[in-house]
mmCIF file of N, CA and C in Angstrom:
data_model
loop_
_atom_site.group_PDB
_atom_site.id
_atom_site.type_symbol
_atom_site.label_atom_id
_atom_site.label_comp_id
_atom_site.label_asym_id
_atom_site.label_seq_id
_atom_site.Cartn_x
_atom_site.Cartn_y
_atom_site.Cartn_z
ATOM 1 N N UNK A 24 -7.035 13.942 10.879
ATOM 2 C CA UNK A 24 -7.094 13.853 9.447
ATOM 3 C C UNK A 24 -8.541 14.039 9.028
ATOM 4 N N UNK A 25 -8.757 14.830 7.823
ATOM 5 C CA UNK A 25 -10.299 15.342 7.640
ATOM 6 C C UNK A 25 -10.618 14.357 6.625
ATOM 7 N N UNK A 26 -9.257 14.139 5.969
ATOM 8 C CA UNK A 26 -10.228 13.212 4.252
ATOM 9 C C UNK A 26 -8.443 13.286 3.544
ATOM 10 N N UNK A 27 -7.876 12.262 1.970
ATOM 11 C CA UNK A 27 -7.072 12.174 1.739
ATOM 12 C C UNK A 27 -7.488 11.269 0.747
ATOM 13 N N UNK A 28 -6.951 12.324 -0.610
ATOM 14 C CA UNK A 28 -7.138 11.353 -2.182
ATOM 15 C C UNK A 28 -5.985 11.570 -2.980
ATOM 16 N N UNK A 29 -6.387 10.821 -3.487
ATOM 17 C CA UNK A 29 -4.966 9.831 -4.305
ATOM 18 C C UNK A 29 -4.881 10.745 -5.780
ATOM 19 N N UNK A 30 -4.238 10.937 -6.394
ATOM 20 C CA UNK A 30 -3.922 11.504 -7.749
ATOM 21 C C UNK A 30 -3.504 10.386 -8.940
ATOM 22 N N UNK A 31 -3.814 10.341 -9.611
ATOM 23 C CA UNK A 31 -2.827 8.754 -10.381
ATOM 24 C C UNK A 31 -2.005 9.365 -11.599
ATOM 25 N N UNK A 32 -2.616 10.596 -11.635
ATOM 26 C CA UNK A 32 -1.744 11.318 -12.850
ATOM 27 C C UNK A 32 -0.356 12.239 -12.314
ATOM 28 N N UNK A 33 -0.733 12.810 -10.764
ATOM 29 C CA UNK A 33 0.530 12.894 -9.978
ATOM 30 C C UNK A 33 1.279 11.851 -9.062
ATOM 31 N N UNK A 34 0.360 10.806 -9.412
ATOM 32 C CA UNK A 34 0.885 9.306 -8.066
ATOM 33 C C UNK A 34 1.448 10.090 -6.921
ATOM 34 N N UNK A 35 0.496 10.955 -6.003
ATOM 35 C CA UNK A 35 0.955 11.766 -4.631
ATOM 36 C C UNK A 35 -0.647 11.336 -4.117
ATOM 37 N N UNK A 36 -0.785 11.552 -2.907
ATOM 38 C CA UNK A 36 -1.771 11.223 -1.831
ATOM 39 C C UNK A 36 -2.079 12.952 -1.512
ATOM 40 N N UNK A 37 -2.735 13.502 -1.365
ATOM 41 C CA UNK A 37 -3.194 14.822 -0.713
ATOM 42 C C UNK A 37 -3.993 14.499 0.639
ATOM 43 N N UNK A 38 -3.116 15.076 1.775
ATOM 44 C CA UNK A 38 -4.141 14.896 2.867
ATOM 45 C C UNK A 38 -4.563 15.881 3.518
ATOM 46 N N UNK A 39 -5.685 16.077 3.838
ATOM 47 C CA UNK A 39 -6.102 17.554 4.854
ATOM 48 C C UNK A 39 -6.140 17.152 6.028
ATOM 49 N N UNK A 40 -5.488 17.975 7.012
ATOM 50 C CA UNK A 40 -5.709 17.683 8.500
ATOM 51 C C UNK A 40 -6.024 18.699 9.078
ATOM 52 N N UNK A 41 -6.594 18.763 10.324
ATOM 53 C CA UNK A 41 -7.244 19.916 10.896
ATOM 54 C C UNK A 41 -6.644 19.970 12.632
ATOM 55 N N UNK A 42 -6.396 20.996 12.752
ATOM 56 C CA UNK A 42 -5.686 21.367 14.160
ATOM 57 C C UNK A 42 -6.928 21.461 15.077
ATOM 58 N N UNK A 43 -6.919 20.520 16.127
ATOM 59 C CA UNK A 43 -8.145 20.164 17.332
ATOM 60 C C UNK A 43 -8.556 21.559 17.523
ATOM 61 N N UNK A 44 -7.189 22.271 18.401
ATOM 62 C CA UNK A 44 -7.692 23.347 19.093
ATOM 63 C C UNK A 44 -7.996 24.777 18.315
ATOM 64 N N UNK A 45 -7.514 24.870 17.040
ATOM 65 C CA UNK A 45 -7.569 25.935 16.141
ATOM 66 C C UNK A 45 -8.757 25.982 15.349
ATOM 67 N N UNK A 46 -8.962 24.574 14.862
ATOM 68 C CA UNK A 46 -8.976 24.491 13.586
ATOM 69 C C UNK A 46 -8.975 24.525 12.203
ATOM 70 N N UNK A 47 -7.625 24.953 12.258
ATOM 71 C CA UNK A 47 -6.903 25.402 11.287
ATOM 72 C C UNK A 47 -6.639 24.212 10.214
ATOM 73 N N UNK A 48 -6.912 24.373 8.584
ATOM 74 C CA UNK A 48 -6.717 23.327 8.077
ATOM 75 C C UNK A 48 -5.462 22.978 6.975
ATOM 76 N N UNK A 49 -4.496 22.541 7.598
ATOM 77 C CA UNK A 49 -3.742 22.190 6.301
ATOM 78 C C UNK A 49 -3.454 20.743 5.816
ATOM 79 N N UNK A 50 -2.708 21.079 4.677
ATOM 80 C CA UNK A 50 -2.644 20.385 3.541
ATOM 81 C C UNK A 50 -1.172 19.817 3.048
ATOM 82 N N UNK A 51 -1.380 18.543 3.016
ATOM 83 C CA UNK A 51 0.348 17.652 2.773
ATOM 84 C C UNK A 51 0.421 17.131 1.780
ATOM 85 N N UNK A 52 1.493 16.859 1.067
ATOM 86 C CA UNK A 52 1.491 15.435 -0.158
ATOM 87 C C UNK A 52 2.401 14.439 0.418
ATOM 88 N N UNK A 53 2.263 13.170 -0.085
ATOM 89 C CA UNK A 53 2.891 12.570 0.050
ATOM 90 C C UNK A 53 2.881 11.361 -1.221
ATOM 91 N N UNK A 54 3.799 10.511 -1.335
ATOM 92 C CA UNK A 54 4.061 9.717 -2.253
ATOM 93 C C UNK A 54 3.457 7.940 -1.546
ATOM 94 N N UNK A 55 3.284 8.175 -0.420
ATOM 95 C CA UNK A 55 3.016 6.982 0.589
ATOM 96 C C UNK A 55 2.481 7.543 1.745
ATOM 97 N N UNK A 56 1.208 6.850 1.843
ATOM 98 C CA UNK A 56 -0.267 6.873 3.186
ATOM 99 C C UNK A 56 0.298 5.616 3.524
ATOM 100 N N UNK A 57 0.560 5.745 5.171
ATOM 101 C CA UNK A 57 0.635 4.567 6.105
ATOM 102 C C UNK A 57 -0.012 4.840 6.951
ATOM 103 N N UNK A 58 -1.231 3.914 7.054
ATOM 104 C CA UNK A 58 -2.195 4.689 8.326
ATOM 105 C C UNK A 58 -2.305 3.445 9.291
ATOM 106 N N UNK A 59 -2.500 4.096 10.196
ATOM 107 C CA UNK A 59 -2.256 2.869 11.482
ATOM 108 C C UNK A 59 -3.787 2.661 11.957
ATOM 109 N N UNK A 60 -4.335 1.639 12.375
ATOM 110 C CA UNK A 60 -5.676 1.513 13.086
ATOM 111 C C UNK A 60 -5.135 0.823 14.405
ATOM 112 N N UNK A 61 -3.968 0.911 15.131
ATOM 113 C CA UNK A 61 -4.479 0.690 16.129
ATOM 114 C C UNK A 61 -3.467 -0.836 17.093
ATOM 115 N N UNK A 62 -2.846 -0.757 17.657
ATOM 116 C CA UNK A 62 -2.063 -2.078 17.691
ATOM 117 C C UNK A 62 -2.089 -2.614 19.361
ATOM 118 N N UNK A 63 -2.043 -3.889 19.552
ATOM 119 C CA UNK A 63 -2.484 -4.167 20.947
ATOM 120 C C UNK A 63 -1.345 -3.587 22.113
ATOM 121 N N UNK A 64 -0.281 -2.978 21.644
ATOM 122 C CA UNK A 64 0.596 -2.308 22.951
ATOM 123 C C UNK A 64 0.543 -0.431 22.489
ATOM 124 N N UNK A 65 0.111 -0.220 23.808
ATOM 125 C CA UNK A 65 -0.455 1.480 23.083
ATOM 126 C C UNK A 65 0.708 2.173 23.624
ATOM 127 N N UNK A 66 1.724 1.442 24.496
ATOM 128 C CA UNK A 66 2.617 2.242 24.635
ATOM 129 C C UNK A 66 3.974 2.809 23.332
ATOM 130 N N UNK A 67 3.683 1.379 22.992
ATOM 131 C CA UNK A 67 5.430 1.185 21.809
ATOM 132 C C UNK A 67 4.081 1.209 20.681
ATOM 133 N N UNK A 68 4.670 2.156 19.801
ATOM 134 C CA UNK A 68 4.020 1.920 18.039
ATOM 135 C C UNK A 68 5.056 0.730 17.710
ATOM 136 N N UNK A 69 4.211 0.145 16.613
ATOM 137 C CA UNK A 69 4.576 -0.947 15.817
ATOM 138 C C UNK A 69 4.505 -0.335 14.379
ATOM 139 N N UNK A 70 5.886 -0.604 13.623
ATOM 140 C CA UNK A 70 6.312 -0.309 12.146
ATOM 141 C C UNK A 70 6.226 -1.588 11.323
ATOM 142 N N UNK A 71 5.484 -1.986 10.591
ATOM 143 C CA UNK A 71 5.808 -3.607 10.068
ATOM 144 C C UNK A 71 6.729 -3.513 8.916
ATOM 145 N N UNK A 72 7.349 -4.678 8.796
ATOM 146 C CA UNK A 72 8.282 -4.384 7.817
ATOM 147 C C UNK A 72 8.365 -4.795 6.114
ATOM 148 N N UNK A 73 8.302 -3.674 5.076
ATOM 149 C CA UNK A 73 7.732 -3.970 4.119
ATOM 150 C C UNK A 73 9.267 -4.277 3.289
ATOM 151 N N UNK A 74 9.344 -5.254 2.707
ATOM 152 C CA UNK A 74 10.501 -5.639 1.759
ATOM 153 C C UNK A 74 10.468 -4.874 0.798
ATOM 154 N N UNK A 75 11.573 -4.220 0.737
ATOM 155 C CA UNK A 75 11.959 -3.104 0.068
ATOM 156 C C UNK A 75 11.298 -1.684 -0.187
ATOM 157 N N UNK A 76 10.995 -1.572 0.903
ATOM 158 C CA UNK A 76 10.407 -0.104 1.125
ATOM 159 C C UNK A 76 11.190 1.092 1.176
ATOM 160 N N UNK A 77 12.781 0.666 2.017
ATOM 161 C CA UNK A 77 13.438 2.131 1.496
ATOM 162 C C UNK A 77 14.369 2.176 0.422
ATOM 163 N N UNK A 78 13.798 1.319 -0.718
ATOM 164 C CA UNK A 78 14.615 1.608 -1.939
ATOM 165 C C UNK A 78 13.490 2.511 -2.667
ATOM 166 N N UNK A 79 12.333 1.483 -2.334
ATOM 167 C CA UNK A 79 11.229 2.179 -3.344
ATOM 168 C C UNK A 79 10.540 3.618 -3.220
ATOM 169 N N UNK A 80 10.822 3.845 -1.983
ATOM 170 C CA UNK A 80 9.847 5.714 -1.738
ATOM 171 C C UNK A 80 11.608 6.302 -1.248
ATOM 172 N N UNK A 81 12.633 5.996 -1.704
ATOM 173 C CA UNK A 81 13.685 7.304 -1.925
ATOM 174 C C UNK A 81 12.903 8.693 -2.533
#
């Protein structure tokens, strides 16, 4: 991920990411940034669970 800003007049996230071996750069929206820093078992990711999260980003 290169960098990722917020819109408040589109409430969408814009993120740029860049391909290691190319570096080729594209570009996503999204309505919800969940960014992870990192959790003490590196095998299994951890999802925490947000009360009512899949009503609200349908």
């Amino acid at each position: 991920m290169v960098g990722a800003e917020f819109s408040t007049a589109e409430r969408r996230w814009t993120v740029t990411a860049e391909r290691a071996v190319s570096g080729e750069q594209l570009t996503f929206t999204a309505r919800l940034l969940l960014l992870g820093t990192g959790y003490y078992d590196h095998r299994e990711g951890f999802t925490p669970k947000f009360a009512g999260v899949e009503a609200r980003w349908r």
